[in-house]
Amino acid sequence: MKTKLIYILALIFLVSCSQRNLVYFSDLHEKDEYTQKIVNTAEPAIQPGDIISITVNSLSPESNILFNKGGAVSSTVDADLLNATNKIKDEGYLVDESGVIDFPVLGKVNLSGLTTKEAKNTIVAQLEKYLKDPIVNVRFLNFKVTVIGEVNRPSSFEVPNGKVSVLEALGMAGDMTVYGKRENVLIVREREGQRSMTRINLNNKDFLASPYFYLQQNDIIYVEPDKAKAAQANSNNRFIPVVVAAISALAIVLTRVI
């Protein structure tokens, strides 16, 4: 009887301390060499609500100021005016609900659904009516992703170059805690007026080829807690330590009596 009781208590202990897989891409063994062609580097598309920086350069300083700021300028280029122009360029252009921006001289330009490269080509084509060989640069100013849940530093993070992977975003958030479920990470994405939710498994190397490996602007990563963390947060379980202690004491008494 005594041996049976000890066996039951040991079994309960082992079950309560069951091991979880905390290793990313754990199906890739230590001695394996894994090579995969990168095919999931789709560039983010411009969407309503984005703020983008557009700079125009040409051989004419006056035209540069005109197309970067708008309005008439004199033939004398003033240093203070250049500084003011640079400040306005840094503020960027807000893409409205129709995917349109108001650009100096050109007026309304539709950039919805275009990548920064495609937006650049669109603006260059229209500027060529006014400028010879214009040089245009387009980039996101408010590209951000949000990481919440079981990570060490949950927050929203700006990405200046407009390219970030799930692993990089988790790194910016201080990585997952030991309670984070690596096999069931949720990604929330909004695009073209629709919201999608997808779960990914970071224990599996196949995720490297997923279209969700690289994030889009405004993506949200939610790391779900495991059952151990959920049990800690459950108010109904606040008496568990007392119950466990009582059971342990009872087991000791029974082993001495039997």
PDB file of C-alpha atoms in Angstrom:
ATOM      1  CA  MET A   1       0.000   0.000   0.000  1.00  0.00           C
ATOM      2  CA  LYS A   2       2.831   2.324   0.929  1.00  0.00           C
ATOM      3  CA  THR A   3       4.635   1.654  -2.349  1.00  0.00           C
ATOM      4  CA  LYS A   4       1.435   2.231  -4.333  1.00  0.00           C
ATOM      5  CA  LEU A   5       0.850   5.594  -2.634  1.00  0.00           C
ATOM      6  CA  ILE A   6       4.380   6.747  -3.369  1.00  0.00           C
ATOM      7  CA  TYR A   7       3.974   5.670  -6.997  1.00  0.00           C
ATOM      8  CA  ILE A   8       0.753   7.686  -7.362  1.00  0.00           C
ATOM      9  CA  LEU A   9       2.357  10.791  -5.843  1.00  0.00           C
ATOM     10  CA  ALA A  10       5.374  10.450  -8.132  1.00  0.00           C
ATOM     11  CA  LEU A  11       3.119  10.099 -11.164  1.00  0.00           C
ATOM     12  CA  ILE A  12       1.210  13.262 -10.214  1.00  0.00           C
ATOM     13  CA  PHE A  13       4.515  15.120  -9.848  1.00  0.00           C
ATOM     14  CA  LEU A  14       5.770  13.989 -13.238  1.00  0.00           C
ATOM     15  CA  VAL A  15       2.527  14.967 -14.974  1.00  0.00           C
ATOM     16  CA  SER A  16       2.549  18.403 -13.360  1.00  0.00           C
ATOM     17  CA  CYS A  17       6.126  18.953 -14.520  1.00  0.00           C
ATOM     18  CA  SER A  18       5.616  17.807 -18.116  1.00  0.00           C
ATOM     19  CA  GLN A  19       8.210  19.226 -20.474  1.00  0.00           C
ATOM     20  CA  ARG A  20       7.356  21.774 -23.177  1.00  0.00           C
ATOM     21  CA  ASN A  21       9.211  22.380 -26.395  1.00  0.00           C
ATOM     22  CA  LEU A  22      10.855  25.804 -26.076  1.00  0.00           C
ATOM     23  CA  VAL A  23      13.203  25.407 -29.058  1.00  0.00           C
ATOM     24  CA  TYR A  24      12.537  27.276 -32.295  1.00  0.00           C
ATOM     25  CA  PHE A  25      12.621  25.001 -35.376  1.00  0.00           C
ATOM     26  CA  SER A  26      13.175  21.999 -33.109  1.00  0.00           C
ATOM     27  CA  ASP A  27      12.559  19.616 -36.018  1.00  0.00           C
ATOM     28  CA  LEU A  28      15.901  20.733 -37.450  1.00  0.00           C
ATOM     29  CA  HIS A  29      18.489  18.458 -35.869  1.00  0.00           C
ATOM     30  CA  GLU A  30      21.876  19.722 -34.711  1.00  0.00           C
ATOM     31  CA  LYS A  31      23.862  18.033 -37.474  1.00  0.00           C
ATOM     32  CA  ASP A  32      21.405  18.883 -40.244  1.00  0.00           C
ATOM     33  CA  GLU A  33      22.260  21.466 -42.886  1.00  0.00           C
ATOM     34  CA  TYR A  34      19.084  23.083 -44.118  1.00  0.00           C
ATOM     35  CA  THR A  35      18.982  25.226 -47.262  1.00  0.00           C
ATOM     36  CA  GLN A  36      15.880  26.830 -48.674  1.00  0.00           C
ATOM     37  CA  LYS A  37      15.313  29.271 -51.508  1.00  0.00           C
ATOM     38  CA  ILE A  38      13.794  32.532 -50.300  1.00  0.00           C
ATOM     39  CA  VAL A  39      10.492  33.011 -52.116  1.00  0.00           C
ATOM     40  CA  ASN A  40       8.368  34.806 -49.523  1.00  0.00           C
ATOM     41  CA  THR A  41       9.837  38.333 -49.626  1.00  0.00           C
ATOM     42  CA  ALA A  42       6.746  40.091 -50.944  1.00  0.00           C
ATOM     43  CA  GLU A  43       7.079  43.847 -50.454  1.00  0.00           C
ATOM     44  CA  PRO A  44       4.409  45.563 -48.366  1.00  0.00           C
ATOM     45  CA  ALA A  45       1.760  47.452 -50.343  1.00  0.00           C
ATOM     46  CA  ILE A  46       0.663  51.006 -49.629  1.00  0.00           C
ATOM     47  CA  GLN A  47      -2.679  51.097 -47.815  1.00  0.00           C
ATOM     48  CA  PRO A  48      -5.071  53.769 -46.536  1.00  0.00           C
ATOM     49  CA  GLY A  49      -3.737  55.277 -43.324  1.00  0.00           C
ATOM     50  CA  ASP A  50      -0.082  54.873 -44.308  1.00  0.00           C
ATOM     51  CA  ILE A  51       2.231  57.863 -44.104  1.00  0.00           C
ATOM     52  CA  ILE A  52       4.880  57.821 -46.797  1.00  0.00           C
ATOM     53  CA  SER A  53       7.893  59.990 -47.497  1.00  0.00           C
ATOM     54  CA  ILE A  54       8.345  61.100 -51.107  1.00  0.00           C
ATOM     55  CA  THR A  55      11.401  63.112 -52.115  1.00  0.00           C
ATOM     56  CA  VAL A  56      12.025  64.524 -55.577  1.00  0.00           C
ATOM     57  CA  ASN A  57      15.406  65.582 -56.922  1.00  0.00           C
ATOM     58  CA  SER A  58      16.347  67.065 -60.273  1.00  0.00           C
ATOM     59  CA  LEU A  59      18.901  69.425 -61.797  1.00  0.00           C
ATOM     60  CA  SER A  60      16.735  72.401 -60.858  1.00  0.00           C
ATOM     61  CA  PRO A  61      16.906  73.477 -57.177  1.00  0.00           C
ATOM     62  CA  GLU A  62      13.772  75.597 -57.622  1.00  0.00           C
ATOM     63  CA  SER A  63      11.830  72.638 -59.005  1.00  0.00           C
ATOM     64  CA  ASN A  64      13.069  70.456 -56.183  1.00  0.00           C
ATOM     65  CA  ILE A  65      11.553  72.834 -53.646  1.00  0.00           C
ATOM     66  CA  LEU A  66       8.363  73.148 -55.676  1.00  0.00           C
ATOM     67  CA  PHE A  67       7.729  69.402 -55.901  1.00  0.00           C
ATOM     68  CA  ASN A  68       8.820  68.676 -52.363  1.00  0.00           C
ATOM     69  CA  LYS A  69       6.739  71.433 -50.827  1.00  0.00           C
ATOM     70  CA  GLY A  70       4.372  72.993 -53.315  1.00  0.00           C
ATOM     71  CA  GLY A  71       3.704  76.640 -54.016  1.00  0.00           C
ATOM     72  CA  ALA A  72       5.605  79.247 -55.994  1.00  0.00           C
ATOM     73  CA  VAL A  73       9.271  79.915 -55.226  1.00  0.00           C
ATOM     74  CA  SER A  74      11.668  82.638 -56.205  1.00  0.00           C
ATOM     75  CA  SER A  75      14.804  82.088 -58.243  1.00  0.00           C
ATOM     76  CA  THR A  76      16.927  82.557 -55.124  1.00  0.00           C
ATOM     77  CA  VAL A  77      17.084  79.439 -52.998  1.00  0.00           C
ATOM     78  CA  ASP A  78      17.005  80.397 -49.339  1.00  0.00           C
ATOM     79  CA  ALA A  79      18.656  78.146 -46.708  1.00  0.00           C
ATOM     80  CA  ASP A  80      15.759  78.568 -44.270  1.00  0.00           C
ATOM     81  CA  LEU A  81      13.344  77.603 -47.045  1.00  0.00           C
ATOM     82  CA  LEU A  82      15.344  74.462 -47.722  1.00  0.00           C
ATOM     83  CA  ASN A  83      15.234  73.541 -44.025  1.00  0.00           C
ATOM     84  CA  ALA A  84      11.491  74.107 -43.934  1.00  0.00           C
ATOM     85  CA  THR A  85      11.106  71.939 -47.041  1.00  0.00           C
ATOM     86  CA  ASN A  86      13.108  69.131 -45.464  1.00  0.00           C
ATOM     87  CA  LYS A  87      10.918  69.281 -42.361  1.00  0.00           C
ATOM     88  CA  ILE A  88       7.767  68.984 -44.465  1.00  0.00           C
ATOM     89  CA  LYS A  89       9.239  66.086 -46.408  1.00  0.00           C
ATOM     90  CA  ASP A  90       9.897  64.264 -43.144  1.00  0.00           C
ATOM     91  CA  GLU A  91       6.245  64.683 -42.161  1.00  0.00           C
ATOM     92  CA  GLY A  92       5.250  62.681 -45.215  1.00  0.00           C
ATOM     93  CA  TYR A  93       2.007  62.227 -47.127  1.00  0.00           C
ATOM     94  CA  LEU A  94      -1.050  60.622 -45.574  1.00  0.00           C
ATOM     95  CA  VAL A  95      -2.797  58.054 -47.758  1.00  0.00           C
ATOM     96  CA  ASP A  96      -6.540  58.703 -47.489  1.00  0.00           C
ATOM     97  CA  GLU A  97      -9.349  56.133 -47.390  1.00  0.00           C
ATOM     98  CA  SER A  98      -9.364  55.937 -51.187  1.00  0.00           C
ATOM     99  CA  GLY A  99      -5.627  55.246 -51.354  1.00  0.00           C
ATOM    100  CA  VAL A 100      -4.908  58.742 -52.708  1.00  0.00           C
ATOM    101  CA  ILE A 101      -2.348  61.383 -51.694  1.00  0.00           C
ATOM    102  CA  ASP A 102      -2.278  65.111 -52.512  1.00  0.00           C
ATOM    103  CA  PHE A 103       1.037  65.781 -54.205  1.00  0.00           C
ATOM    104  CA  PRO A 104       2.386  69.221 -55.119  1.00  0.00           C
ATOM    105  CA  VAL A 105       1.581  70.256 -58.699  1.00  0.00           C
ATOM    106  CA  LEU A 106       0.454  66.730 -59.649  1.00  0.00           C
ATOM    107  CA  GLY A 107      -2.607  66.909 -57.427  1.00  0.00           C
ATOM    108  CA  LYS A 108      -4.272  63.645 -56.412  1.00  0.00           C
ATOM    109  CA  VAL A 109      -2.194  60.524 -57.043  1.00  0.00           C
ATOM    110  CA  ASN A 110      -3.605  57.042 -56.391  1.00  0.00           C
ATOM    111  CA  LEU A 111      -1.018  54.792 -54.738  1.00  0.00           C
ATOM    112  CA  SER A 112      -3.312  52.196 -53.166  1.00  0.00           C
ATOM    113  CA  GLY A 113      -2.000  48.643 -53.415  1.00  0.00           C
ATOM    114  CA  LEU A 114       1.350  49.690 -54.877  1.00  0.00           C
ATOM    115  CA  THR A 115       4.739  48.805 -53.446  1.00  0.00           C
ATOM    116  CA  THR A 116       7.157  51.658 -52.803  1.00  0.00           C
ATOM    117  CA  LYS A 117       8.959  50.767 -56.041  1.00  0.00           C
ATOM    118  CA  GLU A 118       5.718  50.830 -58.040  1.00  0.00           C
ATOM    119  CA  ALA A 119       4.718  54.117 -56.381  1.00  0.00           C
ATOM    120  CA  LYS A 120       8.074  55.568 -57.332  1.00  0.00           C
ATOM    121  CA  ASN A 121       7.599  54.589 -60.991  1.00  0.00           C
ATOM    122  CA  THR A 122       4.078  56.050 -60.999  1.00  0.00           C
ATOM    123  CA  ILE A 123       5.259  59.415 -59.685  1.00  0.00           C
ATOM    124  CA  VAL A 124       8.294  59.519 -61.970  1.00  0.00           C
ATOM    125  CA  ALA A 125       6.051  58.967 -65.005  1.00  0.00           C
ATOM    126  CA  GLN A 126       3.907  61.965 -64.027  1.00  0.00           C
ATOM    127  CA  LEU A 127       6.848  64.188 -63.092  1.00  0.00           C
ATOM    128  CA  GLU A 128       8.499  63.686 -66.470  1.00  0.00           C
ATOM    129  CA  LYS A 129       5.935  66.131 -67.879  1.00  0.00           C
ATOM    130  CA  TYR A 130       7.629  68.850 -65.810  1.00  0.00           C
ATOM    131  CA  LEU A 131      11.154  67.632 -65.041  1.00  0.00           C
ATOM    132  CA  LYS A 132      13.963  65.994 -66.959  1.00  0.00           C
ATOM    133  CA  ASP A 133      15.221  62.743 -65.434  1.00  0.00           C
ATOM    134  CA  PRO A 134      13.658  63.214 -61.961  1.00  0.00           C
ATOM    135  CA  ILE A 135      14.941  61.058 -59.120  1.00  0.00           C
ATOM    136  CA  VAL A 136      12.224  59.954 -56.706  1.00  0.00           C
ATOM    137  CA  ASN A 137      12.545  58.108 -53.406  1.00  0.00           C
ATOM    138  CA  VAL A 138       9.526  56.596 -51.630  1.00  0.00           C
ATOM    139  CA  ARG A 139       9.520  54.984 -48.188  1.00  0.00           C
ATOM    140  CA  PHE A 140       7.173  54.295 -45.290  1.00  0.00           C
ATOM    141  CA  LEU A 141       7.267  56.636 -42.292  1.00  0.00           C
ATOM    142  CA  ASN A 142       4.807  54.811 -40.029  1.00  0.00           C
ATOM    143  CA  PHE A 143       5.562  51.153 -40.747  1.00  0.00           C
ATOM    144  CA  LYS A 144       5.049  49.426 -37.412  1.00  0.00           C
ATOM    145  CA  VAL A 145       4.251  46.023 -35.970  1.00  0.00           C
ATOM    146  CA  THR A 146       2.881  45.126 -32.544  1.00  0.00           C
ATOM    147  CA  VAL A 147       3.951  42.200 -30.359  1.00  0.00           C
ATOM    148  CA  ILE A 148       1.828  41.315 -27.326  1.00  0.00           C
ATOM    149  CA  GLY A 149       1.209  38.377 -25.015  1.00  0.00           C
ATOM    150  CA  GLU A 150       3.906  36.197 -23.498  1.00  0.00           C
ATOM    151  CA  VAL A 151       6.948  38.269 -24.479  1.00  0.00           C
ATOM    152  CA  ASN A 152       9.343  40.175 -22.253  1.00  0.00           C
ATOM    153  CA  ARG A 153       8.719  43.646 -23.728  1.00  0.00           C
ATOM    154  CA  PRO A 154       5.281  43.841 -25.392  1.00  0.00           C
ATOM    155  CA  SER A 155       4.958  46.992 -27.476  1.00  0.00           C
ATOM    156  CA  SER A 156       4.538  48.486 -30.939  1.00  0.00           C
ATOM    157  CA  PHE A 157       7.770  48.831 -32.919  1.00  0.00           C
ATOM    158  CA  GLU A 158       8.557  51.117 -35.841  1.00  0.00           C
ATOM    159  CA  VAL A 159      10.446  49.581 -38.763  1.00  0.00           C
ATOM    160  CA  PRO A 160      12.269  52.291 -40.757  1.00  0.00           C
ATOM    161  CA  ASN A 161      13.209  50.073 -43.709  1.00  0.00           C
ATOM    162  CA  GLY A 162       9.714  48.529 -44.032  1.00  0.00           C
ATOM    163  CA  LYS A 163      10.958  44.940 -43.790  1.00  0.00           C
ATOM    164  CA  VAL A 164      10.831  42.747 -40.674  1.00  0.00           C
ATOM    165  CA  SER A 165      10.326  39.045 -40.006  1.00  0.00           C
ATOM    166  CA  VAL A 166       8.430  37.395 -37.169  1.00  0.00           C
ATOM    167  CA  LEU A 167      11.717  36.389 -35.544  1.00  0.00           C
ATOM    168  CA  GLU A 168      13.065  39.941 -35.736  1.00  0.00           C
ATOM    169  CA  ALA A 169       9.860  41.330 -34.227  1.00  0.00           C
ATOM    170  CA  LEU A 170      10.051  38.831 -31.370  1.00  0.00           C
ATOM    171  CA  GLY A 171      13.674  39.853 -30.866  1.00  0.00           C
ATOM    172  CA  MET A 172      12.649  43.509 -30.564  1.00  0.00           C
ATOM    173  CA  ALA A 173      10.096  42.423 -27.948  1.00  0.00           C
ATOM    174  CA  GLY A 174      12.767  40.644 -25.898  1.00  0.00           C
ATOM    175  CA  ASP A 175      11.763  37.156 -27.114  1.00  0.00           C
ATOM    176  CA  MET A 176       9.038  34.937 -25.669  1.00  0.00           C
ATOM    177  CA  THR A 177       8.854  34.040 -22.011  1.00  0.00           C
ATOM    178  CA  VAL A 178       9.059  30.387 -21.014  1.00  0.00           C
ATOM    179  CA  TYR A 179       5.252  30.418 -20.859  1.00  0.00           C
ATOM    180  CA  GLY A 180       4.820  31.430 -24.515  1.00  0.00           C
ATOM    181  CA  LYS A 181       3.357  28.770 -26.818  1.00  0.00           C
ATOM    182  CA  ARG A 182       5.844  28.645 -29.668  1.00  0.00           C
ATOM    183  CA  GLU A 183       3.712  26.134 -31.549  1.00  0.00           C
ATOM    184  CA  ASN A 184       0.627  28.365 -31.654  1.00  0.00           C
ATOM    185  CA  VAL A 185       1.474  32.020 -32.347  1.00  0.00           C
ATOM    186  CA  LEU A 186      -1.322  34.204 -33.736  1.00  0.00           C
ATOM    187  CA  ILE A 187      -0.760  36.823 -36.462  1.00  0.00           C
ATOM    188  CA  VAL A 188      -3.492  39.395 -37.094  1.00  0.00           C
ATOM    189  CA  ARG A 189      -3.282  41.183 -40.464  1.00  0.00           C
ATOM    190  CA  GLU A 190      -5.386  43.901 -42.067  1.00  0.00           C
ATOM    191  CA  ARG A 191      -5.320  44.337 -45.823  1.00  0.00           C
ATOM    192  CA  GLU A 192      -7.686  45.765 -48.418  1.00  0.00           C
ATOM    193  CA  GLY A 193     -10.421  46.309 -45.849  1.00  0.00           C
ATOM    194  CA  GLN A 194     -10.277  42.775 -44.463  1.00  0.00           C
ATOM    195  CA  ARG A 195      -8.825  41.359 -41.251  1.00  0.00           C
ATOM    196  CA  SER A 196      -7.307  37.881 -41.222  1.00  0.00           C
ATOM    197  CA  MET A 197      -5.982  35.743 -38.374  1.00  0.00           C
ATOM    198  CA  THR A 198      -3.439  32.977 -38.875  1.00  0.00           C
ATOM    199  CA  ARG A 199      -1.673  30.672 -36.437  1.00  0.00           C
ATOM    200  CA  ILE A 200       1.953  29.693 -36.990  1.00  0.00           C
ATOM    201  CA  ASN A 201       4.215  27.038 -35.485  1.00  0.00           C
ATOM    202  CA  LEU A 202       7.703  28.276 -34.650  1.00  0.00           C
ATOM    203  CA  ASN A 203       8.800  24.763 -33.662  1.00  0.00           C
ATOM    204  CA  ASN A 204       8.593  23.765 -37.330  1.00  0.00           C
ATOM    205  CA  LYS A 205      11.229  24.838 -39.861  1.00  0.00           C
ATOM    206  CA  ASP A 206       8.600  24.857 -42.626  1.00  0.00           C
ATOM    207  CA  PHE A 207       7.479  28.214 -41.268  1.00  0.00           C
ATOM    208  CA  LEU A 208      10.553  29.769 -42.921  1.00  0.00           C
ATOM    209  CA  ALA A 209       8.730  29.440 -46.259  1.00  0.00           C
ATOM    210  CA  SER A 210       5.431  30.811 -44.962  1.00  0.00           C
ATOM    211  CA  PRO A 211       3.973  34.011 -46.455  1.00  0.00           C
ATOM    212  CA  TYR A 212       3.669  35.167 -42.826  1.00  0.00           C
ATOM    213  CA  PHE A 213       7.399  34.876 -42.118  1.00  0.00           C
ATOM    214  CA  TYR A 214       7.784  38.515 -43.178  1.00  0.00           C
ATOM    215  CA  LEU A 215       5.333  40.904 -41.569  1.00  0.00           C
ATOM    216  CA  GLN A 216       3.227  43.594 -43.204  1.00  0.00           C
ATOM    217  CA  GLN A 217       2.616  47.050 -41.768  1.00  0.00           C
ATOM    218  CA  ASN A 218       0.312  47.102 -38.733  1.00  0.00           C
ATOM    219  CA  ASP A 219       0.556  43.325 -38.223  1.00  0.00           C
ATOM    220  CA  ILE A 220      -0.060  42.119 -34.658  1.00  0.00           C
ATOM    221  CA  ILE A 221       1.740  39.124 -33.152  1.00  0.00           C
ATOM    222  CA  TYR A 222       0.005  37.552 -30.174  1.00  0.00           C
ATOM    223  CA  VAL A 223       1.913  34.947 -28.163  1.00  0.00           C
ATOM    224  CA  GLU A 224      -0.565  32.801 -26.278  1.00  0.00           C
ATOM    225  CA  PRO A 225       0.281  31.667 -22.705  1.00  0.00           C
ATOM    226  CA  ASP A 226       0.443  27.991 -21.906  1.00  0.00           C
ATOM    227  CA  LYS A 227      -1.811  26.249 -19.372  1.00  0.00           C
ATOM    228  CA  ALA A 228       0.667  26.753 -16.539  1.00  0.00           C
ATOM    229  CA  LYS A 229       0.545  30.544 -16.901  1.00  0.00           C
ATOM    230  CA  ALA A 230      -3.224  30.474 -17.360  1.00  0.00           C
ATOM    231  CA  ALA A 231      -3.569  28.473 -14.145  1.00  0.00           C
ATOM    232  CA  GLN A 232      -1.477  31.040 -12.271  1.00  0.00           C
ATOM    233  CA  ALA A 233      -3.738  33.846 -13.474  1.00  0.00           C
ATOM    234  CA  ASN A 234      -6.979  32.024 -12.655  1.00  0.00           C
ATOM    235  CA  SER A 235      -8.447  33.395  -9.425  1.00  0.00           C
ATOM    236  CA  ASN A 236     -10.156  30.051  -8.797  1.00  0.00           C
ATOM    237  CA  ASN A 237      -6.722  28.478  -8.389  1.00  0.00           C
ATOM    238  CA  ARG A 238      -5.466  30.771  -5.643  1.00  0.00           C
ATOM    239  CA  PHE A 239      -5.946  28.003  -3.062  1.00  0.00           C
ATOM    240  CA  ILE A 240      -3.956  25.408  -5.051  1.00  0.00           C
ATOM    241  CA  PRO A 241      -0.700  25.903  -3.052  1.00  0.00           C
ATOM    242  CA  VAL A 242      -2.632  25.361   0.200  1.00  0.00           C
ATOM    243  CA  VAL A 243      -4.320  22.241  -1.187  1.00  0.00           C
ATOM    244  CA  VAL A 244      -1.025  20.828  -2.456  1.00  0.00           C
ATOM    245  CA  ALA A 245       0.606  21.431   0.918  1.00  0.00           C
ATOM    246  CA  ALA A 246      -2.309  19.707   2.683  1.00  0.00           C
ATOM    247  CA  ILE A 247      -2.105  16.711   0.349  1.00  0.00           C
ATOM    248  CA  SER A 248       1.642  16.446   0.929  1.00  0.00           C
ATOM    249  CA  ALA A 249       1.166  16.538   4.688  1.00  0.00           C
ATOM    250  CA  LEU A 250      -1.570  13.909   4.459  1.00  0.00           C
ATOM    251  CA  ALA A 251       0.655  11.675   2.349  1.00  0.00           C
ATOM    252  CA  ILE A 252       3.416  11.879   4.957  1.00  0.00           C
ATOM    253  CA  VAL A 253       1.008  10.946   7.735  1.00  0.00           C
ATOM    254  CA  LEU A 254      -0.373   8.020   5.729  1.00  0.00           C
ATOM    255  CA  THR A 255       3.053   6.652   4.940  1.00  0.00           C
ATOM    256  CA  ARG A 256       3.904   6.627   8.641  1.00  0.00           C
ATOM    257  CA  VAL A 257       0.638   5.031   9.675  1.00  0.00           C
ATOM    258  CA  ILE A 258       0.566   2.339   6.986  1.00  0.00           C
TER     259      ILE A 258
END
